[in-house]
Coordinates of C-alpha atoms and ligand atoms in Angstrom, one line a residue:
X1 CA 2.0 -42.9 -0.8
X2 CA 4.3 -40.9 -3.3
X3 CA 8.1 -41.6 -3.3
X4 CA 9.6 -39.8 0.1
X5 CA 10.5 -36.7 -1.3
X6 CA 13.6 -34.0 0.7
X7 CA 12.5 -30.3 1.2
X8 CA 14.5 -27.4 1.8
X9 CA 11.3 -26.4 4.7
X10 CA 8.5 -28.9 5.3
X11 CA 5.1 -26.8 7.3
X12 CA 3.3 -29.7 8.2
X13 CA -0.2 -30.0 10.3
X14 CA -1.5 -26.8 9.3
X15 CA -4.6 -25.8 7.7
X16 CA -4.3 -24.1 4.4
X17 CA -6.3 -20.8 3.3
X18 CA -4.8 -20.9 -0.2
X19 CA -5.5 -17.4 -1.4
X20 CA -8.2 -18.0 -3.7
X21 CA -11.1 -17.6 -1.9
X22 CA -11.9 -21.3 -1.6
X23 CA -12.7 -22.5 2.0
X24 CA -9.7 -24.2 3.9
X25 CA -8.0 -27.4 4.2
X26 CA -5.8 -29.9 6.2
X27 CA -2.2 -29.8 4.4
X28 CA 1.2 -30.0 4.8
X29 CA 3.4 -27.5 2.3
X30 CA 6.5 -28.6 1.5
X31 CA 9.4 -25.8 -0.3
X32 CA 12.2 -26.5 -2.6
X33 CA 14.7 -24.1 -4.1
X34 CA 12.3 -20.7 -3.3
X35 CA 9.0 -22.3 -4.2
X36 CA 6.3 -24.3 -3.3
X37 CA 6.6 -27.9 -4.2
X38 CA 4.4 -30.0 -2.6
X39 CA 1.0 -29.2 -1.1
X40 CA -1.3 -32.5 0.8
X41 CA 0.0 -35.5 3.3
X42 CA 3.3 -34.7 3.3
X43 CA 4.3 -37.7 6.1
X44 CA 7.4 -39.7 5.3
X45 CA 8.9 -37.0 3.8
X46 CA 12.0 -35.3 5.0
X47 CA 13.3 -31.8 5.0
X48 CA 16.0 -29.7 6.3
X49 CA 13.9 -27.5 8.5
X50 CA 10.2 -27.9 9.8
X51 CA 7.5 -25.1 10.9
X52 CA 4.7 -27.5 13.0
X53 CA 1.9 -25.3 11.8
X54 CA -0.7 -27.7 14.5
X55 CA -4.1 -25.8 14.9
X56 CA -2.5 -22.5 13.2
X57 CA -3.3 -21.7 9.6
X58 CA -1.0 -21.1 6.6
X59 CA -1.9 -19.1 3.7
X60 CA 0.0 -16.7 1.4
X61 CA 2.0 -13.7 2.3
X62 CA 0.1 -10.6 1.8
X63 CA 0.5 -8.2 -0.6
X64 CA -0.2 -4.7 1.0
X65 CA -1.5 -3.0 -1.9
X66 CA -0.6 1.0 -0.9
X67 CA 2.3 2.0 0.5
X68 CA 5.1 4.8 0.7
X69 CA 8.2 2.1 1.6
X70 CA 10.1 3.1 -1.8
X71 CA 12.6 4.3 0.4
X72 CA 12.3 2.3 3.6
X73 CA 13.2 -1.2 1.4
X74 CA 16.6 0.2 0.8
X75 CA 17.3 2.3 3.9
X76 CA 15.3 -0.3 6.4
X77 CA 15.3 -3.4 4.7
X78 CA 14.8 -5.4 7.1
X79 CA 11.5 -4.2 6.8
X80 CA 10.2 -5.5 10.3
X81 CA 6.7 -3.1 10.5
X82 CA 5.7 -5.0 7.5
X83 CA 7.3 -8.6 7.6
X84 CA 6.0 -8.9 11.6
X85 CA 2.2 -8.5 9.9
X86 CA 2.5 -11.3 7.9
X87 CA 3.3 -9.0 4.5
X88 CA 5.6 -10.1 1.7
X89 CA 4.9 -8.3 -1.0
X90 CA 5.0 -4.4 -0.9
X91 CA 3.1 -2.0 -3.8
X92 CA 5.6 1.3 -4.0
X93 CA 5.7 4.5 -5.5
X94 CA 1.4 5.7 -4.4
X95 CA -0.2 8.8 -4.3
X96 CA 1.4 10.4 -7.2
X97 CA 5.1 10.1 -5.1
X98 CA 8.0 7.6 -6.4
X99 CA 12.3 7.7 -5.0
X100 CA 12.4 8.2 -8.7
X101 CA 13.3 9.3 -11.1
X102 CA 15.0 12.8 -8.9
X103 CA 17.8 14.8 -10.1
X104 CA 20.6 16.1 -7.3
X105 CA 18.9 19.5 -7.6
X106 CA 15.2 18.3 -7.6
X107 CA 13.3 20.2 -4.7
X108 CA 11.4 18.1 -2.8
X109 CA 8.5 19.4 -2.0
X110 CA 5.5 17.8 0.5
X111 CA 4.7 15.4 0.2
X112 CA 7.7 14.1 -1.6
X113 CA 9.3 15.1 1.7
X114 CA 7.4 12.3 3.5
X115 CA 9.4 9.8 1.3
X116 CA 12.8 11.2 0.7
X117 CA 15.2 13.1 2.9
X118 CA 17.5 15.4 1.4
X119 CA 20.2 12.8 2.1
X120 CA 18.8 10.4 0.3
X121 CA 20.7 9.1 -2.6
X122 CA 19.3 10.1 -5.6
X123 CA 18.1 7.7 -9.0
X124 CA 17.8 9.7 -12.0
X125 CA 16.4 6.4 -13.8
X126 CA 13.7 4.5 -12.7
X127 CA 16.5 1.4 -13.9
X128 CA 18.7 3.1 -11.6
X129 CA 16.3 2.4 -8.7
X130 CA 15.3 -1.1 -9.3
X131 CA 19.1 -1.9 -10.1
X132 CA 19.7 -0.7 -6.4
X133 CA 17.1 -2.6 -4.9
X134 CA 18.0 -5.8 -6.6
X135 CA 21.6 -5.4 -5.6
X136 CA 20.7 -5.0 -1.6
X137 CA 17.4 -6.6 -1.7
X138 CA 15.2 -5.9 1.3
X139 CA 13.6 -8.6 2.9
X140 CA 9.7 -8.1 1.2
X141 CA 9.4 -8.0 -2.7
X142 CA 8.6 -4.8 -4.6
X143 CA 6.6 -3.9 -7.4
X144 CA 6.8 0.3 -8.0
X145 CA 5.0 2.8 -9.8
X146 CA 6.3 6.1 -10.5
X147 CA 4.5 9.1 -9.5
X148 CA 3.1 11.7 -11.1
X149 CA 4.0 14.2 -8.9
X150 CA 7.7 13.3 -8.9
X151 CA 7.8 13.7 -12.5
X152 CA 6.3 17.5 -11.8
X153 CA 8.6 18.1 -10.0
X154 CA 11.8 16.7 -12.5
X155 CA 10.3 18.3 -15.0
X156 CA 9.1 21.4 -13.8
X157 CA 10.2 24.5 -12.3
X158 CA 6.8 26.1 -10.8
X159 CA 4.4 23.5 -9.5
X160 CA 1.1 25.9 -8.9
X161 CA 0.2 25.6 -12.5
X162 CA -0.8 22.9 -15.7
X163 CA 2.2 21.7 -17.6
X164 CA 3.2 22.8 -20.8
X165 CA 3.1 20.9 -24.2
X166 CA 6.7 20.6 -23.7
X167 CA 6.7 19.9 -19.7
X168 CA 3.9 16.9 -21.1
X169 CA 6.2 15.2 -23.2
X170 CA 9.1 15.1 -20.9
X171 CA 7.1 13.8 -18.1
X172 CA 5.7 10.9 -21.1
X173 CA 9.5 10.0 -21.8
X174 CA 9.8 9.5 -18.2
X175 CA 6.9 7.3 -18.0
X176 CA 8.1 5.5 -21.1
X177 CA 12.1 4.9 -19.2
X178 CA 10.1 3.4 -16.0
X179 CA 8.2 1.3 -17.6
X180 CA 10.4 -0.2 -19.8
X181 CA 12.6 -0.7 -16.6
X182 CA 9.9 -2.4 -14.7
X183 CA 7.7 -0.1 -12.8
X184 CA 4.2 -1.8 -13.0
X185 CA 2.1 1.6 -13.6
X186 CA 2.0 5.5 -12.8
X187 CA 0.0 7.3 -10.1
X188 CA -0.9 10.6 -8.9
X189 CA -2.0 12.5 -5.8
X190 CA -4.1 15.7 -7.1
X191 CA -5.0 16.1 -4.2
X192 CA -1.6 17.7 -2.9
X193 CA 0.0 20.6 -3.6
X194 CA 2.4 19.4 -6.1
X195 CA -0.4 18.1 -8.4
X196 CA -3.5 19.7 -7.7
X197 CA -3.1 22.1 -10.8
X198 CA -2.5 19.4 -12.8
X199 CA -5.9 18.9 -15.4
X200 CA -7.3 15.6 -15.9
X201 CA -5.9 16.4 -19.7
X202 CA -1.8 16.6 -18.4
X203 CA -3.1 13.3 -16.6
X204 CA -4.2 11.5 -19.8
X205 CA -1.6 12.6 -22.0
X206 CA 1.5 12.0 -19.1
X207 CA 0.0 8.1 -18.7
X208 CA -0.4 7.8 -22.5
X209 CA 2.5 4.9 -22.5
X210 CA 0.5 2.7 -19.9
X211 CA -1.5 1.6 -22.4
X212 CA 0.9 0.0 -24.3
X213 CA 2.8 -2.0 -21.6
X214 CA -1.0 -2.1 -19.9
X215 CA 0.6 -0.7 -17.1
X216 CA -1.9 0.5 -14.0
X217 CA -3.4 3.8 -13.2
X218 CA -3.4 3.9 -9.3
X219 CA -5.0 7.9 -7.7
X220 CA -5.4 9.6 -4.2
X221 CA -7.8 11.3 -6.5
X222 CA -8.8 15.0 -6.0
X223 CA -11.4 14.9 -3.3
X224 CA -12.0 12.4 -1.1
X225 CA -15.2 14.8 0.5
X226 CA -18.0 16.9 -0.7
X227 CA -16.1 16.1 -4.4
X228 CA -15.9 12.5 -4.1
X229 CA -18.0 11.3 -7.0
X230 CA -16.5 13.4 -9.4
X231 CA -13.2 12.3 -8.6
X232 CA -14.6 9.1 -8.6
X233 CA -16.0 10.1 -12.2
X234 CA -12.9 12.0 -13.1
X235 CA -10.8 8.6 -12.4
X236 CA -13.0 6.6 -14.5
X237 CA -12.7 8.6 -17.3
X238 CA -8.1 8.9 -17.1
X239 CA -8.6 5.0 -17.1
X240 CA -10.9 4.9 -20.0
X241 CA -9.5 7.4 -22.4
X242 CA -5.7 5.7 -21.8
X243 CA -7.3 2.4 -21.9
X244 CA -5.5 0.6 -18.5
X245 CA -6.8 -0.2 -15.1
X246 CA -7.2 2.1 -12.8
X247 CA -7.2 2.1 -8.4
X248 CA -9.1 4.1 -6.6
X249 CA -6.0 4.0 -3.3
X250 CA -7.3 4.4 0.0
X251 CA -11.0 4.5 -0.7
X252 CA -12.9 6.5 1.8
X253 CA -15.2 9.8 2.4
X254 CA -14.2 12.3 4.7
X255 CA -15.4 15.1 6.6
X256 CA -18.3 14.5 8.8
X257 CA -20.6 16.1 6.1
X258 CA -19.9 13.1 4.1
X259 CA -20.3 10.6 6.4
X260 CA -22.5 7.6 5.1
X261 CA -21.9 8.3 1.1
X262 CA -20.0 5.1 0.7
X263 CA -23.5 4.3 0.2
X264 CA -23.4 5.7 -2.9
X265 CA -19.7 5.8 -4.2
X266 CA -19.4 2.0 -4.0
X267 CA -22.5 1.3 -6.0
X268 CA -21.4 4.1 -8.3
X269 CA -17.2 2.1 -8.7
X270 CA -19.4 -0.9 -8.7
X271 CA -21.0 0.1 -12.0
X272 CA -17.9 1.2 -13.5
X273 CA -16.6 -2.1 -12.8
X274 CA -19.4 -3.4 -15.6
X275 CA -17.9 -1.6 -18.5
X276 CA -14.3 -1.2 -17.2
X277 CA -11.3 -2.4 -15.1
X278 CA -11.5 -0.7 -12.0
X279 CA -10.0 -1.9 -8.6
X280 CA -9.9 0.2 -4.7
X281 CA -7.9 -0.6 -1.8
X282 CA -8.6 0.7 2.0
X283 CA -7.0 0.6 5.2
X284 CA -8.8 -0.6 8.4
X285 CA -8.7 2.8 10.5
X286 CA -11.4 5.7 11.1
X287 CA -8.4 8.1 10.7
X288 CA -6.5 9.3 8.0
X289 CA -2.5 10.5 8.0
X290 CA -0.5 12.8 5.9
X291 CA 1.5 15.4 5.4
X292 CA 0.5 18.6 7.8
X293 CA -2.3 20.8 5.8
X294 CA -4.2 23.5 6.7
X295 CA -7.1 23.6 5.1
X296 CA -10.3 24.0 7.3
X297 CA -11.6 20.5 6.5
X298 CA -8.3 18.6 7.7
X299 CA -8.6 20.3 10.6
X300 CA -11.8 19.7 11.7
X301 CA -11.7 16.6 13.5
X302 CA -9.1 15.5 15.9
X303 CA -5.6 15.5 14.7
X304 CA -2.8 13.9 16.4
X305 CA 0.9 15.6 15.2
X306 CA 3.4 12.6 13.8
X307 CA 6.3 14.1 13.4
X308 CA 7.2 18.1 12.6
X309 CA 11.0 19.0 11.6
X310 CA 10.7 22.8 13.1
X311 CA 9.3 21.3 16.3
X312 CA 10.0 17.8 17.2
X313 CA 8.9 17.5 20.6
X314 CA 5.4 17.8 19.5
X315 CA 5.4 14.5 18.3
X316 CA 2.7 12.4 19.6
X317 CA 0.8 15.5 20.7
X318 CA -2.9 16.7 19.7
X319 CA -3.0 19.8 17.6
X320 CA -5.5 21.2 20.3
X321 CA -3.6 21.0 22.8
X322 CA -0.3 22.4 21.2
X323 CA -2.7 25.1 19.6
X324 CA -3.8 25.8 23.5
X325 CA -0.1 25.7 24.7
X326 CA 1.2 28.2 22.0
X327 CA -2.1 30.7 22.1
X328 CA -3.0 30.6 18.6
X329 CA -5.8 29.2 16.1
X330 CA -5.5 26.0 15.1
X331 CA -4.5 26.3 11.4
X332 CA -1.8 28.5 12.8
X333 CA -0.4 26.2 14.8
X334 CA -0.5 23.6 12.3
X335 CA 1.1 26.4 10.0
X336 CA 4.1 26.4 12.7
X337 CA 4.9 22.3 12.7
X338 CA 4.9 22.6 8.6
X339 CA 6.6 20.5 7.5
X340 CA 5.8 17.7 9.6
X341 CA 3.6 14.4 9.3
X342 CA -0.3 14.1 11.0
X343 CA -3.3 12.0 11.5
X344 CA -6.3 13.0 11.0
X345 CA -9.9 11.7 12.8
X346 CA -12.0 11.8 9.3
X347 CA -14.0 9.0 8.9
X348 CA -16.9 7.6 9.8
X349 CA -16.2 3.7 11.4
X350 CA -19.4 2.9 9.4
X351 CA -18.1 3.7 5.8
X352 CA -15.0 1.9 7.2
X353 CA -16.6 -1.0 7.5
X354 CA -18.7 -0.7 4.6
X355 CA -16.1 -0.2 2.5
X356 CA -13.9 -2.8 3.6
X357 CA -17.0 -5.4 3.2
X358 CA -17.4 -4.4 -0.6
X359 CA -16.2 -7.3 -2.5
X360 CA -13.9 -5.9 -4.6
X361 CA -11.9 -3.8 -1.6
X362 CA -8.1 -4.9 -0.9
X363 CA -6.1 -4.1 1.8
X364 CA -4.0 -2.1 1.9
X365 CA -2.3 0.1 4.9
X366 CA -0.8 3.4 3.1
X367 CA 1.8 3.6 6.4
X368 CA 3.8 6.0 5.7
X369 CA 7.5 4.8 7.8
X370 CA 8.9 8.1 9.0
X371 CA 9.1 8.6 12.2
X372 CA 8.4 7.7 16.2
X373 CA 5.0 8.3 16.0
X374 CA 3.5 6.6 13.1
X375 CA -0.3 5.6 12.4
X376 CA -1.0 2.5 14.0
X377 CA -1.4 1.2 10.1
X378 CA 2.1 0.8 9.8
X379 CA 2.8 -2.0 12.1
X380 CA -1.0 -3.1 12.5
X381 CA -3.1 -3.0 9.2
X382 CA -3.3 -6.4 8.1
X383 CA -4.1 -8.6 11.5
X384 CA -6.1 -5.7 12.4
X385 CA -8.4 -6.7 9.6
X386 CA -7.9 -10.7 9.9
X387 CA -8.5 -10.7 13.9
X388 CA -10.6 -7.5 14.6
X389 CA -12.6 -7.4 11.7
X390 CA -13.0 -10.9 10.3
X391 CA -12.7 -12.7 13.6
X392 CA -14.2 -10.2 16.0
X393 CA -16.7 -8.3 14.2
X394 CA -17.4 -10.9 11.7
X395 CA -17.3 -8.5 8.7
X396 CA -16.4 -11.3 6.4
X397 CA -14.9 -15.0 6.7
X398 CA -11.1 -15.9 6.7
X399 CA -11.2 -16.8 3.7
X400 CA -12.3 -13.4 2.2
X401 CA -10.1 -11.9 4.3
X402 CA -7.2 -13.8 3.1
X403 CA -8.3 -13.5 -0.2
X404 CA -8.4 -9.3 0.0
X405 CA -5.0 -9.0 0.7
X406 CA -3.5 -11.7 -1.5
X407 CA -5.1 -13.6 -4.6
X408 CA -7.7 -10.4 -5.1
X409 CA -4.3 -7.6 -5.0
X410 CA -2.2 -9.9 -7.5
X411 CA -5.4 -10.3 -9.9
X412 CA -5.4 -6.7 -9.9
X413 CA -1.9 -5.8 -9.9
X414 CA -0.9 -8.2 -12.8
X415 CA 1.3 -10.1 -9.9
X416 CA 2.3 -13.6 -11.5
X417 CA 3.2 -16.7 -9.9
X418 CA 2.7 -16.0 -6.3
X419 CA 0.1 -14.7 -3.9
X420 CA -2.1 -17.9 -3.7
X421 CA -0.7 -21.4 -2.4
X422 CA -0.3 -23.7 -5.4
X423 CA 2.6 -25.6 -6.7
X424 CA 5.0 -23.5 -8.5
X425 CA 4.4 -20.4 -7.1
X426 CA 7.2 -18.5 -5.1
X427 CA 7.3 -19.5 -1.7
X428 CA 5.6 -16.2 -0.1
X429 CA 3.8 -17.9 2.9
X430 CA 2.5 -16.8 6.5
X431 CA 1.6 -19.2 9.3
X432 CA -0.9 -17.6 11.8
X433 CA -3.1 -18.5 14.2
X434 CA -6.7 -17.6 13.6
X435 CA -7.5 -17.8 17.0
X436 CA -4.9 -15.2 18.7
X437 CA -3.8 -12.7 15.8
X438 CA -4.4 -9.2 16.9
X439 CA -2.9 -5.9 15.9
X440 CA -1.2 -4.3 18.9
X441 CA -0.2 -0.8 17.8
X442 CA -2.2 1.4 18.6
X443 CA -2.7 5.8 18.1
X444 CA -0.8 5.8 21.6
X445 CA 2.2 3.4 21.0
X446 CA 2.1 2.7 17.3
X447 CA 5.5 0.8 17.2
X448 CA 4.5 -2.8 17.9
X449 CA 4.6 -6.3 16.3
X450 CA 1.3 -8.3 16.0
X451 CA 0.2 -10.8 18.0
X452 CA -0.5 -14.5 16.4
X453 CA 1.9 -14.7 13.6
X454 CA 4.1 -17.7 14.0
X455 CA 6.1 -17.6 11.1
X456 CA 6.3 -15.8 7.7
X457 CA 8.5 -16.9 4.6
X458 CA 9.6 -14.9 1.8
X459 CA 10.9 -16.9 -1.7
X460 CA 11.5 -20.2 0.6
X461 CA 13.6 -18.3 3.5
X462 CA 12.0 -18.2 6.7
X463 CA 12.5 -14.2 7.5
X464 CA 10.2 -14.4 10.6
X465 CA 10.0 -16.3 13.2
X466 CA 7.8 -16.1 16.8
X467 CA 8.8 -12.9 17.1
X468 CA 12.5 -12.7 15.6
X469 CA 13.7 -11.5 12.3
X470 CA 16.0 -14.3 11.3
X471 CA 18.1 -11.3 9.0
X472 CA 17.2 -13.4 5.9
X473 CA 16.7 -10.3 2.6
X474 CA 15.4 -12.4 -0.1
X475 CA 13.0 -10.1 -1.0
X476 CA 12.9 -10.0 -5.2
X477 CA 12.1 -6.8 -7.9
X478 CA 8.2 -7.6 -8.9
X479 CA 8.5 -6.1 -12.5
X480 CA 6.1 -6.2 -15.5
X481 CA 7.5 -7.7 -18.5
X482 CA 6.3 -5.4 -21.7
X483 CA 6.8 -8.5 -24.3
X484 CA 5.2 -10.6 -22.2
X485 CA 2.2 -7.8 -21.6
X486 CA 2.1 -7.3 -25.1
X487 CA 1.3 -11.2 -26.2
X488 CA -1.2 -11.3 -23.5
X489 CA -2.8 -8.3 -25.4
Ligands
ZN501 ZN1 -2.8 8.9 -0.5
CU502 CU1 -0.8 6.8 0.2

């Protein structure tokens, strides 16, 4: 046996799922000073605090690759719908909407609206945001991209039209400022309102300076129905001519007319993935939620109201039924809630499942945290997929599952140093048991914890514990280092 070494937190008796898709082992995991020191027979040793991890499994803390919590890690930082899942590493700033950069007098139009309030405190610099974050650091770690959207609406004064020459090459400087601060990449969301005249030629010449920090291209691309492969297509091609990654977010095909063409958009991103880099992230729900639209195919389906700021109290309702109560059509109705939050019934549970099977699919749950009345994916994404659909369903092993929401997101994201279990990393970790971990929110009461998760650590401090948030925020700024991008280049 090695020398008897001290720990600041010795798991011991667990079985370790490390991240990288290799199948599990018996191990103790022993963290020092934030990071993981010690992984194997760790008896003898002593430590300051112990987590007896017997017949439960420990693996890294997951990464969820989409979400809207720019706003959330500084305003709820104790970040409990994510943290309770087992998730210590949040993406920011999807679907073409960042917290920044925002002027005082920037409108904030939907669905910008969904992540700041008009009370918000504004960053004019994308420094100015991270500089806030890392001085009241939330209790997950960050990376950000700034949206394309946001920039629109900096730089613009009418959004229902292409941007100028000049409008362009403010938007670029912008770009330019965020990355240099540390935003890992720029997105969009065409297809809202903000962004939806925007050509795929504004899109190319905006995310021009990706390519030299090799920044990411993340889209909630155009159409996501009867459009999907050009999107698809139209995605591809931003990627290629700026010469960076690109994520297809949320991958999915809606409408019922669409139903079943996962069968041909995954082979079709599985073919781009041949000649470029292209990655795609999904959340493990049939339904959909937004801002309120009004568009004929939103509506077509069941849609459940989240929140609406001209009529509260129809939170939690059906649009049906309020459309019944009030006597009108329901695109007027839905009109009359504007603006407001929704979920929509979509999708197909068989392109769910396809998609989330693909190889290359993360996880990610795109919960958007506004609200009493949130999609169950806000609390519930990530054991959702490890007990429903790995354990239950058998869609794919542990392992894989693990591996979708950790080693597979940071591969993609350009996330150093943590994310799989290995000596050295940060200290993210998650002890679970296989056996018992469920997601318990559900469309009716969306605000619970999971069942099954025993403990989840964030940089070596124990921020979750059988049920409690221990207060710890040690939650770091994920940035992308441009000198360090550029030698790897
Ligand atoms: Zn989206
Ligand atoms: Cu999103």
């Amino acid at each position: 046996m090695n020398t008897p070494q001290h720990y600041d937190l010795l798991i011991h008796g667990g079985t370790v799922i490390d991240g990288t898709r290799a199948p599990r082992f018996a191990a103790d995991v022993g963290i020092r000073d934030g990071r993981i020191a010690a992984i194997g027979d760790l008896r003898g040793h002593s430590a300051t605090e112990r987590i007896d991890a017997s017949g439960r499994i420990v693996a890294p803390g997951f990464i969820d690759s989409h979400t809207h919590d720019d706003q959330a890690v500084l305003s709820q930082s104790d970040m409990r719908f994510k943290i309770s899942q087992g998730v210590t590493t949040v993406i920011a700033g999807n679907c073409g909407i960042s917290v920044a950069p925002l002027r005082p007098d920037t409108p904030l139009p939907m669905p910008l609206g969904l992540l700041v309030s008009a009370t918000d405190p504004r960053f004019g610099t994308f420094a100015d945001y991270l500089s806030a974050l890392r001085q009241s650091p939330s209790s997950v770690n960050v990376a950000a991209m700034v949206g394309h959207s946001t920039l629109r609406a900096v730089t613009m004064k009418e959004l229902d039209r292409a941007a100028t020459p000049d409008e362009i090459a403010a938007m670029q400087e912008l770009v330019e400022e965020a990355m240099q601060a540390g935003a890992i990449g720029l997105s969009t969301g065409t297809f809202y309102p903000p962004a939806v005249k925007a050509s795929t030629e504004e899109i190319i010449a905006v995310g021009r300076p990706l390519a030299a920090h090799q920044g990411l291209y993340a889209t909630h691309m155009r159409d996501e129905a009867a459009h999907v492969m050009e999107s698809l297509e139209e995605t591809f091609q931003i990627g290629r001519e700026i010469g960076v990654a690109v994520v297809v977010s949320h991958h999915k095909v809606q409408n019922r007319a669409n139903f079943g063409r996962s069968r041909e958009t995954l082979p079709f991103i599985g073919e781009a993935m041949q000649h470029q880099r292209v990655a795609l992230d999904c959340y493990p729900y049939a339904a959909g939620s937004t801002m309120i639209r009004t568009d004929r195919g939103m509506l077509d389906g069941r849609v459940r109201i989240t929140f609406s700021t001209p009529h509260p109290e129809c939170a939690g309702r059906d649009l049906d039924d309020i459309a019944a109560e009030w006597g009108v059509a329901k695109d007027e109705a839905a009109r009359r809630l504007q603006p407001g939050g929704a979920i929509y019934f979509l999708m197909d549970e068989n392109d769910v499942q396809r998609i989330l099977a693909f190889d290359e699919t993360m996880i990610g749950s795109d919960g958007i945290p506004t609200g009493e009345s949130p999609h169950p994916r806000l609390w519930g994404t990530f054991p959702r997929v490890l007990g429903h659909y790995s354990r239950d369903i058998g869609l794919f092993s542990l392992e894989t599952a693990v591996w979708k929401m950790t080693g597979l997101t940071a591969r993609n994201y350009g996330l150093q140093g943590r994310s799989t279990l290995k000596v050295g990393h940060h200290a993210d970790v998650v002890v679970f048991d296989a056996a018992t971990i469920r997601d318990t929110a559900t469309y009716e009461t969306p605000i619970q914890a999971a069942a099954g998760i025993d403990a989840v650590i964030v940089n070596g401090a124990v921020t979750w514990r059988n049920g409690a948030h221990s207060g710890a925020h040690k939650g770091q700024v994920i940035t992308r280092t441009p000198s360090a991008a550029k030698e790897a280049t």
